[in-house]
Short mmCIF file of C-alpha atoms in Angstrom, two decimals:
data_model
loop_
_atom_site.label_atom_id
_atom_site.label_comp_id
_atom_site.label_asym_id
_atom_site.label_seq_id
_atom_site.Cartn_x
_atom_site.Cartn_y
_atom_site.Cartn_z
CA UNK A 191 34.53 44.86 141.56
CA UNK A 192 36.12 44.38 144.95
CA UNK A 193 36.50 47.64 147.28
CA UNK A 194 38.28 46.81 150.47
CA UNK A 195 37.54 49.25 152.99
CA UNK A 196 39.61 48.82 156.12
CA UNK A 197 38.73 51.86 158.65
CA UNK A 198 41.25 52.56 161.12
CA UNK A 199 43.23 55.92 162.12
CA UNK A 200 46.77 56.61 160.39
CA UNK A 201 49.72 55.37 162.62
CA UNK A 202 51.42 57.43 164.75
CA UNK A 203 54.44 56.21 162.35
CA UNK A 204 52.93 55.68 158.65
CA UNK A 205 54.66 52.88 156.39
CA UNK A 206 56.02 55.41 153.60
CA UNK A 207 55.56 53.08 150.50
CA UNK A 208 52.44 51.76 151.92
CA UNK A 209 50.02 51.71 149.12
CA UNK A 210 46.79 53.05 149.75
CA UNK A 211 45.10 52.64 147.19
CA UNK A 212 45.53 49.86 144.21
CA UNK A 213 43.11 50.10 140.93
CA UNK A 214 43.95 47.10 138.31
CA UNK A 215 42.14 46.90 135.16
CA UNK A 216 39.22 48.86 135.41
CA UNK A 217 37.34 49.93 132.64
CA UNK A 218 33.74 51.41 132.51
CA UNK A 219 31.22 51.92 129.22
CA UNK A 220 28.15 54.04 128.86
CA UNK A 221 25.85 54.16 125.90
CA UNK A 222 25.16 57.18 124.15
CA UNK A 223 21.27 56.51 124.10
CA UNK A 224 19.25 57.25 126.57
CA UNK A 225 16.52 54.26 125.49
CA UNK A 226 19.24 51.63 125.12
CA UNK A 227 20.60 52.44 128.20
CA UNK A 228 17.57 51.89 130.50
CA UNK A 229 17.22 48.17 128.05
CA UNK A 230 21.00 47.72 128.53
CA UNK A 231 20.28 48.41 131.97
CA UNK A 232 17.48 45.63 132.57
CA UNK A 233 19.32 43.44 130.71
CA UNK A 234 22.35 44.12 133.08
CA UNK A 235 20.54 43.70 136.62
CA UNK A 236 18.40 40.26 135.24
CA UNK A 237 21.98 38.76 134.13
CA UNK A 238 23.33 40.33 137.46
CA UNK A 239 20.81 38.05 139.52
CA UNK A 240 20.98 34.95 137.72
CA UNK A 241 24.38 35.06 137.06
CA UNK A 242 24.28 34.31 133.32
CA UNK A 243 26.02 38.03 132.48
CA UNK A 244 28.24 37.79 129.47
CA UNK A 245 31.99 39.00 129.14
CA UNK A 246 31.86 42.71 129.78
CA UNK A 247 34.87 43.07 127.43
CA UNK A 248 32.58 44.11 124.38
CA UNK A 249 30.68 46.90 123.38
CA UNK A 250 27.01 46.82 122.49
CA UNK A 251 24.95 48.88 119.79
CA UNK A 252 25.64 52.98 120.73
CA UNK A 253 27.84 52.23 123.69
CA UNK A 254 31.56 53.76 124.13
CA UNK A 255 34.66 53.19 126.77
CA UNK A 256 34.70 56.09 129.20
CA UNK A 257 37.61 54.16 130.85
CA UNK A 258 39.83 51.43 129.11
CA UNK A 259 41.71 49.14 131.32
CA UNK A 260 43.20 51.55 133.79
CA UNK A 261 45.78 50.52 136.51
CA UNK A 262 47.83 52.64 139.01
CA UNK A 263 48.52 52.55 142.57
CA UNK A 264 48.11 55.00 145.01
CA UNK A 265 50.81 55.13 148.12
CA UNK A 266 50.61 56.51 151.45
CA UNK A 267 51.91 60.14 151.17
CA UNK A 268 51.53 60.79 147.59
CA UNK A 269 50.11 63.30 145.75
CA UNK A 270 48.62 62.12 142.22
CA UNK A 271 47.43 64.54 139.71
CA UNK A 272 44.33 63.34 137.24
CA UNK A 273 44.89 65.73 133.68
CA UNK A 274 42.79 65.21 130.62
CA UNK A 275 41.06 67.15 128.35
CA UNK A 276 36.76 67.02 129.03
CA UNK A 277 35.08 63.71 128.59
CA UNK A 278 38.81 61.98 129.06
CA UNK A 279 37.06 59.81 132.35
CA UNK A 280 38.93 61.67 134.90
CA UNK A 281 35.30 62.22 137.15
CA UNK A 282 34.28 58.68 136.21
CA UNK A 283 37.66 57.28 137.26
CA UNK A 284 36.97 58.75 140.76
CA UNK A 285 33.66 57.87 141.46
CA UNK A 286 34.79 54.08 140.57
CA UNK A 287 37.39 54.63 143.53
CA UNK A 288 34.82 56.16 145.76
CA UNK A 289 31.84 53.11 144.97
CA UNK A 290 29.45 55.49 143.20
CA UNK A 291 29.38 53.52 140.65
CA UNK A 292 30.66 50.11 139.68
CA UNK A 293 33.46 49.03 136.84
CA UNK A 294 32.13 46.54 134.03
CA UNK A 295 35.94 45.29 134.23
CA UNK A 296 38.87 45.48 136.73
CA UNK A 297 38.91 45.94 140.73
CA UNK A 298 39.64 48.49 143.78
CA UNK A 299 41.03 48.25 146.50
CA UNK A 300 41.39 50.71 149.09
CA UNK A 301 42.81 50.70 152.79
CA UNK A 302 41.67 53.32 154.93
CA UNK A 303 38.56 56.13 155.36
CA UNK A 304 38.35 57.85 151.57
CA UNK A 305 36.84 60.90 151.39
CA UNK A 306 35.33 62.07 148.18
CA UNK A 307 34.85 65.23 146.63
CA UNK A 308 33.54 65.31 143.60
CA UNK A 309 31.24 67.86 142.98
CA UNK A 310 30.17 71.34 144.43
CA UNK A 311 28.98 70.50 148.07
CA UNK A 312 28.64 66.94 147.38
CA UNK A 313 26.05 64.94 149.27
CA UNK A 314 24.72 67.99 150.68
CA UNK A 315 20.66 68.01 150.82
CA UNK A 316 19.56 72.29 149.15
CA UNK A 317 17.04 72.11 151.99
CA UNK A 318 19.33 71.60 155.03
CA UNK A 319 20.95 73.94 156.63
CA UNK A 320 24.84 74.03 156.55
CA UNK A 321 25.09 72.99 160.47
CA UNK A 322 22.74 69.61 159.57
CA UNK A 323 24.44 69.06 156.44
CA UNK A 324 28.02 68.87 158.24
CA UNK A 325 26.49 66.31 160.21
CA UNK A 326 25.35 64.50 158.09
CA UNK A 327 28.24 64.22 155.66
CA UNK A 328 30.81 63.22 158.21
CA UNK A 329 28.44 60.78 159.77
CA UNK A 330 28.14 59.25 156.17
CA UNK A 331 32.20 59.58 156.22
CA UNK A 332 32.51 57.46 159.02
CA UNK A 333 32.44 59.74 162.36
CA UNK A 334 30.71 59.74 165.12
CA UNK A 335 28.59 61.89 166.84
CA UNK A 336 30.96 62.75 169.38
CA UNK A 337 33.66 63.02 166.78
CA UNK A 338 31.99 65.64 164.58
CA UNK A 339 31.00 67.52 168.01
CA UNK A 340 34.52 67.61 168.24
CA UNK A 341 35.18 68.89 164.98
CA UNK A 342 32.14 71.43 164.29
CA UNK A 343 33.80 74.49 165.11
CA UNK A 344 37.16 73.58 163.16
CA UNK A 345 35.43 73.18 160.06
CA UNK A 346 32.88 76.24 160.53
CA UNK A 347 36.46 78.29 160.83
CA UNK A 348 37.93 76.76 157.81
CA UNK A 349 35.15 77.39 155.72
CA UNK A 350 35.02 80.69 156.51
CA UNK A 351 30.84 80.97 156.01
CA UNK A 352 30.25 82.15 159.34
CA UNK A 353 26.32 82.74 160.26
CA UNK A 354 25.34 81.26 157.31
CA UNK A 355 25.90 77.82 158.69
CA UNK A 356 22.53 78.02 159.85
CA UNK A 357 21.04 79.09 156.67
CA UNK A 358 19.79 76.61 154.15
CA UNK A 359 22.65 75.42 151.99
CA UNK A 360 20.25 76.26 148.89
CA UNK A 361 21.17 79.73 149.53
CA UNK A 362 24.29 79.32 149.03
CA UNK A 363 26.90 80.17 146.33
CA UNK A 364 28.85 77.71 144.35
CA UNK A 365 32.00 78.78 146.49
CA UNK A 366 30.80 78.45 149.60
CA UNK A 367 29.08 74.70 149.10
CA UNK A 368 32.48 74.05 147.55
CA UNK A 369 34.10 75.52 150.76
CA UNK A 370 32.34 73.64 153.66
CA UNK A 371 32.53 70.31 151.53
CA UNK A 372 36.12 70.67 151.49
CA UNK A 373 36.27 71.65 155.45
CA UNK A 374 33.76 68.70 156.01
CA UNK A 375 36.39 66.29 154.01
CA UNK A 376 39.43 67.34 155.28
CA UNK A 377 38.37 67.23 158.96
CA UNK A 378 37.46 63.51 158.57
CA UNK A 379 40.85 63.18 158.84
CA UNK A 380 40.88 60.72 155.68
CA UNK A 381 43.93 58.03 154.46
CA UNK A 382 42.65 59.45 150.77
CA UNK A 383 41.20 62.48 149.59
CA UNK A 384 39.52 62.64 145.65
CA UNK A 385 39.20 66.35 144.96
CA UNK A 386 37.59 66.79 141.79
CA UNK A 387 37.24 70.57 140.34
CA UNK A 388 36.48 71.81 143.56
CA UNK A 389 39.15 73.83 144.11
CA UNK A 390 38.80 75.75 140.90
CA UNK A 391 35.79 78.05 142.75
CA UNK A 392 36.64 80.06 145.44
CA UNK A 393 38.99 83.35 145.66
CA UNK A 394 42.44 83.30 145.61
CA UNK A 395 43.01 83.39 148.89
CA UNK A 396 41.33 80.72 150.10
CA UNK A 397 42.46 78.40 147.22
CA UNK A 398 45.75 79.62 148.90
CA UNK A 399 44.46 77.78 151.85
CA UNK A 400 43.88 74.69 150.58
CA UNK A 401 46.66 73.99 148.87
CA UNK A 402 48.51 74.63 152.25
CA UNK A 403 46.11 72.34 154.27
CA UNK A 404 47.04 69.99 151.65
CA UNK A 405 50.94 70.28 151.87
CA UNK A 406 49.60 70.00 155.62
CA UNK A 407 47.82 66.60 155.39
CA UNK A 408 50.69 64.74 153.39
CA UNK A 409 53.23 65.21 156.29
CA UNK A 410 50.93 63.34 158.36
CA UNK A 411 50.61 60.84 155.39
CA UNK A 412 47.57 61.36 153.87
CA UNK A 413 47.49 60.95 150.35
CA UNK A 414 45.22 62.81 147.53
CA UNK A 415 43.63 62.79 143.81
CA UNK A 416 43.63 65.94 142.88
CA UNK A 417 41.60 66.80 139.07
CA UNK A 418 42.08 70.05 138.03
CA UNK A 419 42.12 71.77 133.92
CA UNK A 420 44.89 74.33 135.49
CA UNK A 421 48.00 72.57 134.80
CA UNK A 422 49.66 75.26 137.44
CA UNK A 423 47.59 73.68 139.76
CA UNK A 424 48.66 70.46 139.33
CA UNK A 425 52.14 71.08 139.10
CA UNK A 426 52.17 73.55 142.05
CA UNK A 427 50.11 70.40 144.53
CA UNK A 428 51.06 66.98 142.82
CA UNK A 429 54.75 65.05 142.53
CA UNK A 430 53.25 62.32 139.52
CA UNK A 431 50.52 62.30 137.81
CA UNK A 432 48.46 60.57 135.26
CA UNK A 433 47.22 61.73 131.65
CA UNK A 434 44.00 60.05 130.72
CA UNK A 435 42.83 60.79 126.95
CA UNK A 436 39.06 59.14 125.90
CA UNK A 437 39.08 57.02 128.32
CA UNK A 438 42.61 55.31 127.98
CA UNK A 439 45.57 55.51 129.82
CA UNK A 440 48.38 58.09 128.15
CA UNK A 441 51.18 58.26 129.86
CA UNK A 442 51.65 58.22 134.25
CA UNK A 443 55.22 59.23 136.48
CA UNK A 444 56.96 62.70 136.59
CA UNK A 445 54.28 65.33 136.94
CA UNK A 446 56.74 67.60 134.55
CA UNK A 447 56.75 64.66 131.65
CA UNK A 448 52.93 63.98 131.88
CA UNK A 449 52.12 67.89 131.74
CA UNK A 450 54.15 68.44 128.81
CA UNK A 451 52.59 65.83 127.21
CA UNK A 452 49.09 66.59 127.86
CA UNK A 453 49.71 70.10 126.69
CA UNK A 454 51.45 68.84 123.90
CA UNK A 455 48.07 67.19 122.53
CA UNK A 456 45.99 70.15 124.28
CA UNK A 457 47.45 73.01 122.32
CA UNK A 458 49.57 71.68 119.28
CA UNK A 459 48.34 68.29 118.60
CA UNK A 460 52.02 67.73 117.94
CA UNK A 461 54.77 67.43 120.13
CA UNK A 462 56.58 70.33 120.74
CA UNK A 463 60.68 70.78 120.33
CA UNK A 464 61.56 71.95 123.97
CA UNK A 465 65.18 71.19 125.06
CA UNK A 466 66.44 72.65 127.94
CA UNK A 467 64.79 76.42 127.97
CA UNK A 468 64.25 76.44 124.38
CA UNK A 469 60.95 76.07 122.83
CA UNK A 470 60.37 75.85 118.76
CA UNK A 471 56.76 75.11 117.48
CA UNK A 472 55.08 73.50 114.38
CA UNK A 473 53.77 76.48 112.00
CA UNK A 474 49.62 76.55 112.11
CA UNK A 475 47.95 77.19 108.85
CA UNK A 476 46.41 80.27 108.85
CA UNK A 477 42.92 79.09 108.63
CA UNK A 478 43.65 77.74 112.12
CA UNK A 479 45.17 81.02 113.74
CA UNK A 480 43.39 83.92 115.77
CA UNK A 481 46.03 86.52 113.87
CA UNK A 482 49.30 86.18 115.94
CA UNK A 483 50.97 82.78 117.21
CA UNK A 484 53.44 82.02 119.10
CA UNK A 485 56.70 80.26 117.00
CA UNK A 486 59.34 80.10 119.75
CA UNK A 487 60.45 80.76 123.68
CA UNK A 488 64.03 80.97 124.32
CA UNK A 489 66.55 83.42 126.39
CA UNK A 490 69.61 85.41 124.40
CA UNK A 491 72.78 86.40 126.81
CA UNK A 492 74.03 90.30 126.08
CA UNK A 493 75.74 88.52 122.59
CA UNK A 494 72.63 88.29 121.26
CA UNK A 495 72.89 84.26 121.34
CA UNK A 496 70.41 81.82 121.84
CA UNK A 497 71.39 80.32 125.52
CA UNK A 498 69.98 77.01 127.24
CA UNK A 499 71.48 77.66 130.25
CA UNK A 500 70.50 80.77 132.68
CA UNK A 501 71.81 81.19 136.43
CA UNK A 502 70.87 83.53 139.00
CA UNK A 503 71.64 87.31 138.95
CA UNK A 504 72.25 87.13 134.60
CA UNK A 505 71.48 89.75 132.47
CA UNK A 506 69.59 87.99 129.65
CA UNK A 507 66.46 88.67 127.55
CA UNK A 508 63.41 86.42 126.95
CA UNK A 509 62.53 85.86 124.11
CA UNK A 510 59.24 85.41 122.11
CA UNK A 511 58.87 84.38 118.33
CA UNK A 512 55.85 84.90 116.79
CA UNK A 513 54.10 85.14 113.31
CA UNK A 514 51.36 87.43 112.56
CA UNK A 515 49.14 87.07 109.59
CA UNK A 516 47.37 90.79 109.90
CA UNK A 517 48.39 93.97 111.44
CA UNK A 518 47.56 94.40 115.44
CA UNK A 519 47.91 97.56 117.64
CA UNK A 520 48.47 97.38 121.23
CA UNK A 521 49.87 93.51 121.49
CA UNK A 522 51.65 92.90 124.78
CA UNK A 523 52.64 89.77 126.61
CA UNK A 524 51.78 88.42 129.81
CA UNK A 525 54.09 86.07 131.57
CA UNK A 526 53.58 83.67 134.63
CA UNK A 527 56.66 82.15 136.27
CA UNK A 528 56.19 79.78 138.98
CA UNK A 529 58.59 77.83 141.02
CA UNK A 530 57.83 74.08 140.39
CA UNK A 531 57.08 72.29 143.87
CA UNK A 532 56.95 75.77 145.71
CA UNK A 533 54.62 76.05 148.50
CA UNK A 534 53.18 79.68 147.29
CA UNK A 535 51.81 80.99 144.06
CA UNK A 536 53.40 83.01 141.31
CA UNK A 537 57.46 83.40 141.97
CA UNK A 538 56.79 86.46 139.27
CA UNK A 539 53.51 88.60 136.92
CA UNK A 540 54.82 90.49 134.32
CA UNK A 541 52.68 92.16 132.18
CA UNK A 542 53.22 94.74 129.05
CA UNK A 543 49.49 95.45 129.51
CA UNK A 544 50.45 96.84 133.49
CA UNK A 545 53.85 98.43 132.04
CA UNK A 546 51.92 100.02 129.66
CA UNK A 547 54.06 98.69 126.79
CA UNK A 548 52.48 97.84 123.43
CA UNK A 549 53.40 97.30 119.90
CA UNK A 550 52.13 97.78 116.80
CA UNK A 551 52.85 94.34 114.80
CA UNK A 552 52.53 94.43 111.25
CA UNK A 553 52.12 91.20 109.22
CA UNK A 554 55.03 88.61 108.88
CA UNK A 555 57.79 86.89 111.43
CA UNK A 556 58.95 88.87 114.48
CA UNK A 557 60.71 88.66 117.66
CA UNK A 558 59.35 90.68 121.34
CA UNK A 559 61.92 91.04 123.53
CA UNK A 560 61.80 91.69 127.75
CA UNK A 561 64.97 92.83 129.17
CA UNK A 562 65.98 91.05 132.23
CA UNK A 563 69.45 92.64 133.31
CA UNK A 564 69.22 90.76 136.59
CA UNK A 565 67.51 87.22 136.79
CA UNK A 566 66.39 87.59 140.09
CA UNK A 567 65.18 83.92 140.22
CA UNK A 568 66.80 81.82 142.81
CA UNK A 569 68.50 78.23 141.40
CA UNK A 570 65.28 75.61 140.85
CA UNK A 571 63.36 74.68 137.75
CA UNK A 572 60.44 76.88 137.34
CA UNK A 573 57.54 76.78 134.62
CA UNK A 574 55.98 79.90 132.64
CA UNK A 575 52.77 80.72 131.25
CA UNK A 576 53.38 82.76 128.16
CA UNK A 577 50.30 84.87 126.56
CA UNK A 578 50.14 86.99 123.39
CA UNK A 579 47.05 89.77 123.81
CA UNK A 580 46.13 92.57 122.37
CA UNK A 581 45.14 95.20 125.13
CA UNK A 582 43.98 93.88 128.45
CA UNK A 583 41.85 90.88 127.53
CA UNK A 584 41.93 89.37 123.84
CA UNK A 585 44.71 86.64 123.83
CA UNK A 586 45.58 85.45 120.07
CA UNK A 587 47.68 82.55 121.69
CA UNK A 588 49.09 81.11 124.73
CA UNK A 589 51.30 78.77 125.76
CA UNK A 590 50.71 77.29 129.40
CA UNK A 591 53.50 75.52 130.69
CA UNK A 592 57.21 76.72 129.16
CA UNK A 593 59.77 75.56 131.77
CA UNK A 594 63.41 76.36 132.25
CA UNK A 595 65.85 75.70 134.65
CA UNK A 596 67.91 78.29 136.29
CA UNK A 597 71.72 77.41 137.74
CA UNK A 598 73.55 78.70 140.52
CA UNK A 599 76.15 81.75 139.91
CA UNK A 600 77.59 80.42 143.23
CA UNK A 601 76.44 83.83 144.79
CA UNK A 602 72.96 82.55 146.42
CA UNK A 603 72.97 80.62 149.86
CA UNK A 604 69.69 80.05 151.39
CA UNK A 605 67.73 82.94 149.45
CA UNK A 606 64.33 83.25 147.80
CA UNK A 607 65.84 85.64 145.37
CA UNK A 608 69.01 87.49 143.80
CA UNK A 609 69.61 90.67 145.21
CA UNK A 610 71.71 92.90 142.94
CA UNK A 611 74.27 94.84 144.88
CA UNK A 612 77.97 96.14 145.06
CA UNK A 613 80.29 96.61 147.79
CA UNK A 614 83.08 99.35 148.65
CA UNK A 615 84.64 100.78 151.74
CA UNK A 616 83.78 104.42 152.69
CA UNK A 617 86.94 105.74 155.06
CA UNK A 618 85.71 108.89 157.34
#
């Protein structure tokens, strides 16, 4: 394994395709048995120091590929989600790139000061208070001293933990460890950040926070990993991203093409038939269903026909399919829509549990309907999470990422919405 560490502060004018970070080939394995793998591990370090270590391309007795020959490169600037399903390598991937551990196959490369996060206050000692640990996590990032004297206050503020920076960080909850590790991280002013789960603790509005400091640090060039299971995460922070699945490497590029894909395998195990802002999915056997699931996503215009192209300011209706194989009081939908590539959160939370709308469904096909007579989206391509619940909190299915595309009516100039209105002259 080669890591190249070259630490010097961004320039005042970054090189825009610059890449950052460069990962050819690497594969890691692990072995299932705890005994093996202290003998595997003996075997490893006496073949490491004589130099007699065979090809690292096989697998021994109990051991598996938590990463198969992975390559990608990492430019100055970019965002890069990491999406997989649990045990895909995503966390392994990332502590490769950070020098935690070594790859059996394959090389790194990385220009710049990284800065790891990949666990809850990582690197932090329980017994330390928050004010030592600070120091001594951006010391072990590469500052100074004087630097993190500098910096102290800033990252007290962003953390938001107040007095308790003098308290023992074993007193602390998950969200705040997870909090002043991120301050610490993103005040050593890194050329790469690996955020790994960390921003999936907290309350909303700091997670708000973040993700602007984020948007903040890649004008100035700084690029970021960012692993996360909320696909509206990923899509809201990253512009490509890369779908590991056991280890091996699925599919990389448009963050819209890999999240479809990943969800594909996630929820259906099939691909889905999406074109344009119509959705169709494979029938489940019944064995496999929670009572109610979700058969197709689509909008209808005022004729009552299926349409794949909305604008602003439309009357239309969404549409839901779905197949029930019992009957079910109270089922409502909740839908998400979110603006991809928007700064903020939700565009829009509608809920038939909040409009206190509920149906009884009785067994067989049927179609729930929400009235939109003015799409008040502005032109953009936005994603939706679609849920089918009975009451407030059992879901029978869900569908994470539906995305449409909604066109101009020629009516909207530099607006965040579509304002209904008319217009007439009054004469006094």
């Amino acid at each position: 394994m080669t890591i190249n560490f070259t630490d010097q502060e961004i320039l005042e004018k970054p090189q825009e395709n610059e890449v950052v970070l460069s990962v050819q080939g690497v594969s890691k394995k692990f072995c299932r048995d705890l005994k093996r793998s202290l003998l595997y591990g003996v075997q490893d370090i006496v073949t490491e120091v004589t130099r007699t270590r065979a090809s690292n391309q096989k697998l021994r007795p109990k051991e598996f590929w938590a990463l198969k020959d992975v390559s990608f490169e990492l430019r100055r600037g970019e965002s890069l989600g990491l999406i997989g399903p649990n045990g895909s390598g995503k966390t392994t991937l990332l502590k490769i790139i950070s020098g935690l551990i070594k790859p059996d196959t394959g090389f790194v490369e990385v220009t710049g000061r990284l800065a790891p996060l990949i666990a809850l206050g990582a690197g932090f000692n329980p017994i330390l208070t928050g004010r030592e640990n600070v120091y001594t996590n951006m010391s072990i990032l590469g500052l100074s001293r004087q630097e993190i004297d500098e910096r102290f206050q800033d990252v007290v503020d962003f953390a938001e933990i107040g007095d308790a920076i003098d308290a023992p960080v074993q007193s602390y909850s998950s969200g705040m460890a997870a909090r002043l590790g991120f301050a610490c991280a993103i005040h050593t002013e890194p050329e790469i950040l690996l955020i790994d789960e960390v921003l999936a603790v907290g309350d909303i509005k700091f997670k708000a926070k973040c993700y602007r400091k984020l948007y903040e640090l890649r004008q100035k060039g700084i690029s970021f990993i960012l692993v996360n299971h909320n696909t509206q995460a990923i899509l809201h922070a990253c512009e490509s991203a890369i779908y590991l699945l056991k280890g091996e490497f699925i599919v990389s590029g448009d963050i819209e093409k890999v999240v479809k894909k990943y969800e594909e395998d996630l929820f259906l195990g099939s691909p889905t038939n999406q074109e344009n802002a119509v959705m169709f999915l494979p029938e489940k056997l019944e064995a496999e269903s929670l009572g109610i699931d979700i058969a197709s996503l689509f909008f209808r215009n005022q004729q009552g026909n299926i349409v794949e192209s909305i604008a602003s300011g439309q009357n239309v209706n969404f549409c839901v399919g779905i197949k029930a194989y019992k009957k079910v009081d109270k089922v409502n939908l909740h839908l998400k829509m979110t603006e991809l590539g928007s700064e903020g959160g939700s565009t829009l939370f509608i809920s038939g549990g909040n409009d206190e709308t509920f149906f009884e469904v009785l067994p067989g096909e049927h179609e729930i309907q929400v009235h939109l007579p003015y799409l008040g989206f502005r032109p953009g391509t936005y994603t939706m999470s679609v849920k089918v619940k009975t009451g407030s909190f059992y879901t029978f299915d869900v569908i994470e990422s539906f995305k449409f595309t909604v066109e101009s009516d020629g009516k909207m100039s530099g607006c965040k919405f579509y304002q209904p209105r008319s217009w007439k002259l009054v004469s006094k």
